[in-house]
Coordinates of C-alpha atoms in Angstrom, one line a residue:
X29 CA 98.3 114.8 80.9
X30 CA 98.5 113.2 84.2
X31 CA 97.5 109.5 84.9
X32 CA 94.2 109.3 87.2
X33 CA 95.4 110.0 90.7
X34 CA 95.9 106.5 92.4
X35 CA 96.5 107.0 96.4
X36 CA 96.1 103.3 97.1
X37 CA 98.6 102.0 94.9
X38 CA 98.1 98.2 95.2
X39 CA 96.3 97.2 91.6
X40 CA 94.1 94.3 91.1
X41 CA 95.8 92.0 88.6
X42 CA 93.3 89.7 87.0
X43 CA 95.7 87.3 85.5
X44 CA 95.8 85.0 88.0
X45 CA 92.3 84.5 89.3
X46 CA 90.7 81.8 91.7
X47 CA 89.6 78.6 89.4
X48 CA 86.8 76.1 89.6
X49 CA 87.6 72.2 89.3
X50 CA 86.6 72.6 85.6
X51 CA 89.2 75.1 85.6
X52 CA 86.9 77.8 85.1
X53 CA 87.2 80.9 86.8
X54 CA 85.4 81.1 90.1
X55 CA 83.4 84.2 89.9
X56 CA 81.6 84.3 92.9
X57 CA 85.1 84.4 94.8
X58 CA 86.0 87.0 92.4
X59 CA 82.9 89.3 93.4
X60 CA 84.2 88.8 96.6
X61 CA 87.8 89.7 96.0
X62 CA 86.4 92.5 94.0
X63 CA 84.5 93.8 96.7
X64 CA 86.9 93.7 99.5
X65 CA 89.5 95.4 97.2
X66 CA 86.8 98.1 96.6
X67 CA 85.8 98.6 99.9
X68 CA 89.4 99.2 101.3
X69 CA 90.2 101.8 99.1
X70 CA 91.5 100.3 95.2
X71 CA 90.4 101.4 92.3
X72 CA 92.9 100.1 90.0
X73 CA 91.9 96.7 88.0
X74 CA 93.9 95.1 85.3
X75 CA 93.4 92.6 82.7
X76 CA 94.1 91.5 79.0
X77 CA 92.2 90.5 75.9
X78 CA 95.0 87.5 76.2
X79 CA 94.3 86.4 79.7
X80 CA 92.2 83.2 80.0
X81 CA 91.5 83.2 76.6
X82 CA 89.4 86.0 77.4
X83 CA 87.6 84.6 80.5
X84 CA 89.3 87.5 82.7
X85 CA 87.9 90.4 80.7
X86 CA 84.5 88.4 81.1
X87 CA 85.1 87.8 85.3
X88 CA 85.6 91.4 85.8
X89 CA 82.4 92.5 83.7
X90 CA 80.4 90.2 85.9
X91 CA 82.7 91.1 89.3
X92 CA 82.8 94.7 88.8
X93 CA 81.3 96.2 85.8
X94 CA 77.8 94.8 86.1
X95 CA 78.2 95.8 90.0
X96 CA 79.4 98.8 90.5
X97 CA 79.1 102.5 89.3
X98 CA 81.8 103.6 86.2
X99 CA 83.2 106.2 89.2
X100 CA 84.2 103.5 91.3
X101 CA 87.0 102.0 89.9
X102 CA 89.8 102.4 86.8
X103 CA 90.2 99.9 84.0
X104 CA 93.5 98.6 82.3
X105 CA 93.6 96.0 79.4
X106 CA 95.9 95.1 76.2
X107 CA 96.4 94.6 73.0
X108 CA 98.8 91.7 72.0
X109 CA 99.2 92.1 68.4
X110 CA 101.4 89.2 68.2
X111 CA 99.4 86.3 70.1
X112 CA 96.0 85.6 69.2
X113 CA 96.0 87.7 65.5
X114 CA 96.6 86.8 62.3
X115 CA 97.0 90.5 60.8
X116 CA 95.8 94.2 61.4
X117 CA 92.4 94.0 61.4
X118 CA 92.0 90.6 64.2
X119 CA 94.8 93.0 65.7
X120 CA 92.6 96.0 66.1
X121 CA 89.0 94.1 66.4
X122 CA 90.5 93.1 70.2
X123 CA 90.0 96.7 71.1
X124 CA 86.6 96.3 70.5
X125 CA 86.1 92.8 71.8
X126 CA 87.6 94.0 75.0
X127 CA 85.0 96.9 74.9
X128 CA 81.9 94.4 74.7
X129 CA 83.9 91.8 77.4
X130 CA 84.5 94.2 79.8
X131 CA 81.7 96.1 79.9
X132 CA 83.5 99.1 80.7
X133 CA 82.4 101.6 78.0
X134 CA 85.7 103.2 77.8
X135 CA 89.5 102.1 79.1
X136 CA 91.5 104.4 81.9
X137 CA 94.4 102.7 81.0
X138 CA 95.2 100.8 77.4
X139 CA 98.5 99.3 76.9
X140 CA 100.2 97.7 74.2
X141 CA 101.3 94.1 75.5
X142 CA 104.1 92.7 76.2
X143 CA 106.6 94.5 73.9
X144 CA 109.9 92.9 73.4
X145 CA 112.4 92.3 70.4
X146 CA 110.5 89.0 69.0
X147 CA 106.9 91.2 68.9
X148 CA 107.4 94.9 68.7
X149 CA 107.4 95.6 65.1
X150 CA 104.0 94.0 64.9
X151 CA 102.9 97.2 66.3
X152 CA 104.7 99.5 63.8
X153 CA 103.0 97.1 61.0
X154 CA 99.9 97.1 62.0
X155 CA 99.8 100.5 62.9
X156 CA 98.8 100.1 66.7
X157 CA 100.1 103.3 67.9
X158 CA 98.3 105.4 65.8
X159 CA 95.5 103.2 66.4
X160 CA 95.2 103.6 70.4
X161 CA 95.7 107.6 69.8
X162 CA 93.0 107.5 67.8
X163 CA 90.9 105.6 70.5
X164 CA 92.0 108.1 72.8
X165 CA 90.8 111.1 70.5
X166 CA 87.6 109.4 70.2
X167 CA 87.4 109.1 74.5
X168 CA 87.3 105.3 74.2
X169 CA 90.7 105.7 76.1
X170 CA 91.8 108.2 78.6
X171 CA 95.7 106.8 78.9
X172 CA 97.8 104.7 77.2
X173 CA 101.1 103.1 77.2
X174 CA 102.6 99.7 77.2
X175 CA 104.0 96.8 78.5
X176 CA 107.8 96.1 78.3
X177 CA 110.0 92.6 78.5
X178 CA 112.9 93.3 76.8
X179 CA 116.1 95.2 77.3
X180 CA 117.1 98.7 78.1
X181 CA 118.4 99.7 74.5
X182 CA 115.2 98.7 73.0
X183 CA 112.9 100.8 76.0
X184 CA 115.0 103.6 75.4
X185 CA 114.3 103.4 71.8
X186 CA 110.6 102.9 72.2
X187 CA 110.3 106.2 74.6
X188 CA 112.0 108.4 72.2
X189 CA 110.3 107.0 68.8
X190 CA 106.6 107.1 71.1
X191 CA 107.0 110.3 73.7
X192 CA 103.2 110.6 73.8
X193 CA 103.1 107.2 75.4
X194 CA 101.6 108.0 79.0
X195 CA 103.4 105.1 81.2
X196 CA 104.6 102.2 80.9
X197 CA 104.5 98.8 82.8
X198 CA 107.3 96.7 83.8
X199 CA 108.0 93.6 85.3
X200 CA 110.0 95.0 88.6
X201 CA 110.5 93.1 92.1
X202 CA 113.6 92.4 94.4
X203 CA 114.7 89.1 92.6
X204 CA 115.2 90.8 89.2
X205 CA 116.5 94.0 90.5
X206 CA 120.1 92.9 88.9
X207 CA 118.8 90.5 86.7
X208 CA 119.9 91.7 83.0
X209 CA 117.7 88.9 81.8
X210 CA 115.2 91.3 83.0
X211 CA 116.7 94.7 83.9
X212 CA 114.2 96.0 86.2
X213 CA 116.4 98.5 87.2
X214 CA 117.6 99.9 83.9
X215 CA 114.4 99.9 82.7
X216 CA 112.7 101.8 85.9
X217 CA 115.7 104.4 85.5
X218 CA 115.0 104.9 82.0
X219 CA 111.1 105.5 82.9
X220 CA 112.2 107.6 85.1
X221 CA 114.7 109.4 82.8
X222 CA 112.1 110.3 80.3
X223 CA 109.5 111.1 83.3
X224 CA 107.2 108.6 82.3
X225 CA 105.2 107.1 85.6
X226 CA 105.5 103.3 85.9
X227 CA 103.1 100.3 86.5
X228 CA 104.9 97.2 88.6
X229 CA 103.7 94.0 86.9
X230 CA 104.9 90.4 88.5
X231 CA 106.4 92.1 91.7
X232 CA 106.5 88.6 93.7
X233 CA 107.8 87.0 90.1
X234 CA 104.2 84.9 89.8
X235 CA 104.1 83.6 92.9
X236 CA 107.9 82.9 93.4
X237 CA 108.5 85.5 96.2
X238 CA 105.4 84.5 98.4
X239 CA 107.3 81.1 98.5
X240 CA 110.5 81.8 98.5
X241 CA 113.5 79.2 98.4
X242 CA 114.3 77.7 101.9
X243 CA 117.2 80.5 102.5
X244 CA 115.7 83.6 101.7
X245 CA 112.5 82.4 104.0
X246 CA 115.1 81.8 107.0
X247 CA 116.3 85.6 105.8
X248 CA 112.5 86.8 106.5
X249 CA 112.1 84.4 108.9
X250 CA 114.3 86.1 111.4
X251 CA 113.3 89.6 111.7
X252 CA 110.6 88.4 113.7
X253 CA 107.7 90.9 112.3
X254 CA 105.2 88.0 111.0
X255 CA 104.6 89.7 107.8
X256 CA 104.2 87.5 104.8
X257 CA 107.1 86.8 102.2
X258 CA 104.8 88.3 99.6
X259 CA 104.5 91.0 101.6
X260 CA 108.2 91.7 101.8
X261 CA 108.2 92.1 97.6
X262 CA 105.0 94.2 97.5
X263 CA 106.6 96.9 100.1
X264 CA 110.2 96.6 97.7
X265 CA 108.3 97.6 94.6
X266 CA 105.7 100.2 95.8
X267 CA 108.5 102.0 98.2
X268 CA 110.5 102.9 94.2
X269 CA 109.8 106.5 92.9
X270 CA 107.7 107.3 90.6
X271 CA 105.1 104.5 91.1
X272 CA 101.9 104.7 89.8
X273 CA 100.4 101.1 90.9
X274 CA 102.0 97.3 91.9
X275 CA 99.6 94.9 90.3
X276 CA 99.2 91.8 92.3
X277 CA 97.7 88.6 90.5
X278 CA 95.7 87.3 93.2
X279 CA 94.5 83.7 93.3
X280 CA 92.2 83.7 96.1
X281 CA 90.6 86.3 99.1
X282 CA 92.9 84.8 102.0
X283 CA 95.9 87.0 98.6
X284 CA 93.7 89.7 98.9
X285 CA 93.1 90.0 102.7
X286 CA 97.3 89.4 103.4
X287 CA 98.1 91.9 100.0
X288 CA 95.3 94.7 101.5
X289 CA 97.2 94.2 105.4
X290 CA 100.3 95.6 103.7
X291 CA 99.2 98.5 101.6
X292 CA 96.4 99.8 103.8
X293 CA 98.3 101.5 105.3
X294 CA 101.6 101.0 102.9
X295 CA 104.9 101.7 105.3
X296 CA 107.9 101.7 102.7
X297 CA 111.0 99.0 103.7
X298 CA 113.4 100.9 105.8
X299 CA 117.1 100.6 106.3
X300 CA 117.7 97.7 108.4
X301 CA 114.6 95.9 106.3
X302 CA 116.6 96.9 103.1
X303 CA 119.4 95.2 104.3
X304 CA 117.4 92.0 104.0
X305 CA 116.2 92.5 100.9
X306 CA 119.5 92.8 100.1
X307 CA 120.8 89.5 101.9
X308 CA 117.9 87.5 100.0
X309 CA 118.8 88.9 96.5
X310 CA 122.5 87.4 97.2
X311 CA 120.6 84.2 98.1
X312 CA 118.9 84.2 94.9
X313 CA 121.5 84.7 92.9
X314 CA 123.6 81.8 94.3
X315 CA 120.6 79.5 93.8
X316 CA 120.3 77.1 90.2
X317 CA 115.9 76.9 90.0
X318 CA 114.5 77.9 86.9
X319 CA 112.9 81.5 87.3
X320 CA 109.4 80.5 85.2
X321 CA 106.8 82.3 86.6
X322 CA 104.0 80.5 84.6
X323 CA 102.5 83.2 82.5
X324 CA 102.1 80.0 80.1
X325 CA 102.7 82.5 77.2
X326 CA 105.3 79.7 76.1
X327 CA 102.7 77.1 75.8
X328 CA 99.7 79.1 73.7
X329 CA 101.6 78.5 70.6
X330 CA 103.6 74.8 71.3
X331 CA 103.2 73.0 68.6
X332 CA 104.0 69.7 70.5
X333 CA 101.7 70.9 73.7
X334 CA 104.5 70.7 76.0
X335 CA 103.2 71.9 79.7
X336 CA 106.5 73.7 80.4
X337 CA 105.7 75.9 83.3
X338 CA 104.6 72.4 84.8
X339 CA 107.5 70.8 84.1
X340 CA 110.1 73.2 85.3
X341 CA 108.3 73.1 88.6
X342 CA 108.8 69.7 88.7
X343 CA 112.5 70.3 87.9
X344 CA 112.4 73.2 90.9
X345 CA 110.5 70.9 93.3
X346 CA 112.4 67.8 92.6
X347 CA 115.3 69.2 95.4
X348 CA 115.8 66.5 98.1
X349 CA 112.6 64.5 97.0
X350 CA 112.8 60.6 96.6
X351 CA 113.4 59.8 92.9
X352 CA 110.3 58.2 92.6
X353 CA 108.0 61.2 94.1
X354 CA 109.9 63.2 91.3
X355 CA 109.2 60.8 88.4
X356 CA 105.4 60.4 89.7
X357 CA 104.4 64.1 89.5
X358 CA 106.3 64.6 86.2
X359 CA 103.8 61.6 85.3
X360 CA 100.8 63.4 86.5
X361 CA 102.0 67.2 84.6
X362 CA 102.5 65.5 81.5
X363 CA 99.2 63.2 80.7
X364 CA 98.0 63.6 77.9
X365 CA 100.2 66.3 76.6
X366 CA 103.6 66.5 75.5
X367 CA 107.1 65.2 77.3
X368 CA 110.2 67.4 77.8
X369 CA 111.1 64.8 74.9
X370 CA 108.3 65.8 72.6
X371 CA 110.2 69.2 72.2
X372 CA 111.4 69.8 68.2
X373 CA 113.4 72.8 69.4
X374 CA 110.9 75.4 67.0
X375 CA 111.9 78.4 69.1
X376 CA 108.1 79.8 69.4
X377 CA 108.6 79.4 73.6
X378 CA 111.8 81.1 73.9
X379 CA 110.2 84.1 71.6
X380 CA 107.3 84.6 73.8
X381 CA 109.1 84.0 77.0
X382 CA 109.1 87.4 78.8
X383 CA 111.8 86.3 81.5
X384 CA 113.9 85.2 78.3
X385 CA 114.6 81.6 79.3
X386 CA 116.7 79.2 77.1
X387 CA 113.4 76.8 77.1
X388 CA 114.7 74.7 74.7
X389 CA 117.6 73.6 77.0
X390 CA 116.1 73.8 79.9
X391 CA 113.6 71.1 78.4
X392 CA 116.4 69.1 77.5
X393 CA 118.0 69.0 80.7
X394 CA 114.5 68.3 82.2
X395 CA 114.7 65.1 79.6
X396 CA 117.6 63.7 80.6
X397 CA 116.9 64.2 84.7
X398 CA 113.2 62.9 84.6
X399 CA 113.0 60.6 81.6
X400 CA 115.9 58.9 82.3

C-alpha cells in the first residue's frame, strides 16, 4: 500500500520544540509554528511517546489536534520498547497513551523507535510487530515502519525478517554521508534496494549543520547565494531518491520561516552546489569535535546524572577560548548534577547512543581537559 501522498516534503519534527524559562514547552509559539507550517502547504508532523517525557505528544494535541480538522494534516509517533518500559504490557500501553496525548484518533504513520543492536530484540520479545499490524487491522494505524540507528547488516536483516514494514526512517544528512558510525548511505541504498520509501530524521545532525564549524561556513560562505547553512543540509537530504519527508526539529518560528523559504518551492542542489557539499564533507572529516547531537537519549537512564550533551559542547566550544571562559561554563553545565568525573563507566550511554559515541571516553578525556 502506498504511503499518503506527501508533495511538500519538509516534516514538522516536534523533538526539538521552542521552551519556556521553566523549560516547559512554549505552546503558544508552537500554535504559531503549527500554523505557518499549515498554511504553506505541510501536512506531515512527527513526534514520540519518548520526547519530552511526553510533553510533545501533549504540544501537538493543543497546537494542531484541538485546532484543526483530522484532513488537515498526517500524524507520526513511536514506540520505544526499550526506554521508558519495564516489560510488554508498559511496552504496548504507550500505543494507547499516545492515542489519548495526541488526540489524533488514529496514527498515519507509527514507527518502531530507534532500532539498533542494544534495543531491537525488545521488539521481537515483546511482540511489537505483531502488535502494530494488529493496530493497523483495527484502523488505529494506516502505516508503519521504524526507525533505524545501527548498521547496514542489521537493516538488511530487519527488511527481510519484516517485508510488510511500510518505510523506514533514517538518520541521513551530508556530514554522515560516509560516516560508517552511521551509514547513511548504506542504509538509504538498502531502503532503496528493498523499495521501501524513506523518512530523513536529523538532516542538519541536531543543529550541527545550521552552525557549522568555521571552515565549512567559509565553504557556504562563498557561493554568495545568502541561503542559510541549514538550508544547504535540508536541500542535500530532500534532493536523494525515494524520499518521502525530511523532518526538521524546529526550535522556534524565525526555523520555520528560513526551513519553509527553502522547500516552498524545494530546488534540488545542482552540480557546482554539489561540489560544495562535497568540499564541506572533506572539512568535516578532517575536523576532531564530538558529533553529539543532543538527543539526550544518553542521559534518561545515567545513573550518576551526567549532562553529557552539555559537556561535550563545552569540549566542542572550548576551541581558542581563554582557559578560564572554558572552566566557567563547564561550571555552569554541571551544577547540581554530575561531573565528567562522576562517570562509573556502566555502559547505559553508549547503548542508547544512536550516533554510537565512545561516551565513556570521551567523558574521560573531557575530565582530564576541564577538571584539571
Amino acid at each position: 500500500m502506498a504511503l499518503i501522498p506527501n508533495p511538500f516534503r519538509l516534516g514538522f519534527g516536534l523533538m526539538r520544540l521552542p521552551k519556556n524559562p521553566d523549560g516547559s514547552i512554549d505552546v503558544p509559539q508552537v500554535c504559531r509554528m503549527a500554523d505557518r507550517f499549515l498554511e504553506t502547504g505541510g501536512t506531515y508532523f512527527d513526534t514520540a511517546f519518548v520526547y519530552d517525557g511526553g510533553a510533545s505528544e501533549a504540544a501537538f494535541k493543543s497546537a494542531v489536534a484541538d485546532r484543526y480538522p483530522r484532513d488537515r494534516y498526517t500524524l507520526a509517533t513511536k514506540l520505544h520498547a526499550a526506554m521508558m518500559c519495564e516489560d510488554e504490557k508498559s511496552a504496548k500501553q504507550e500505543f494507547y497513551t499516545s492515542l489519548e496525548r495526541t488526540g489524533a484518533g488514529y496514527f498515519d504513520y507509527y514507527l518502531l523507535h530507534a532500532l539498533q543492536r542494544s534495543t531491537y530484540r525488545k521488539y521481537d520479545e515483546y511482540g511489537i510487530w505483531d502488535f502494530v499490524k494488529e493496530q493497523k487491522e483495527r484502523g488505529l494505524i494506516r502505516h508503519w515502519g521504524f526507525s533505524f540507528h545501527a548498521d547496514p547488516e542489521l537493516l538488511e536483516e530487519l527488511l527481510t525478517l519484516h517485508p510488510d514494514a511500510e518505510f523506514v526512517q533514517l538518520q541521513i544528512n551530508y556530514a554522515d554521508w560516509e560516516n560508517p558510525g552511521v551509514a547513511s548511505r548504506k542504509n538509504w541504498e538498502i531502503c532503496r534496494a528493498h523499495g521501501k520509501p524513506v523518512i530523513v530524521m536529523e538532516p542538519v545532525k541536531g543543529g550541527i549543520l545550521a552552525d557549522p564549524i568555521p571552515s565549512v561556513r567559509s565553504l557556504l560562505d562563498r557561493t554568495g547565494n545568502g541561503a542559510s547553512y541549514a538550508s544547504w543540509a535540508l536541500r542535500f537530504a530532500a534532493g536523494l531518491e525515494n524520499i518521502h519527508a525530511v523532518l526538521s526539529g524546529m526550535s522556534d518560528l524565525s526555523q520555520m520561516e528560513d526551513n519553509l523559504k527553502t522547500m516552498s518551492p524545494f530546488v534540488p542542489l545542482n552540480e557546482a552546489e554539489m561540489e560544495v557539499i562535497h568540499q564541506a564533507q572533506r572539512a568535516l572529516d578532517a575536523d576532531k569535535s564530538i558529533p553529539c547531537t543532543a538527543c539526550h537519549y544518553c542521559t534518561k537512564g545515567c545513573p550518576m546524572e551526567i549532562p553529557i550533551p552539555e559537556i561535550f559542547n563545552v569540549q566542542n566550544r572550548k576551541k581558542g577560548s581563554p582557559k578560564f571562559r572554558t572552566v566557567r561554563e563547564y561550571d555552569i553545565v554541571t551544577q547540581g548534577r554530575g561531573r565528567a568525573s562522576s562517570c562509573i563507566a556502566c555502559g547505559q550511554c553508549e547503548r542508547a547512543c544512536p550516533q554510537h559515541l565512545p561516551i565513556i571516553d570521551l567523558l574521560r578525556k573531557s575530565r582530564e581537559e576541564l577538571e584539571a
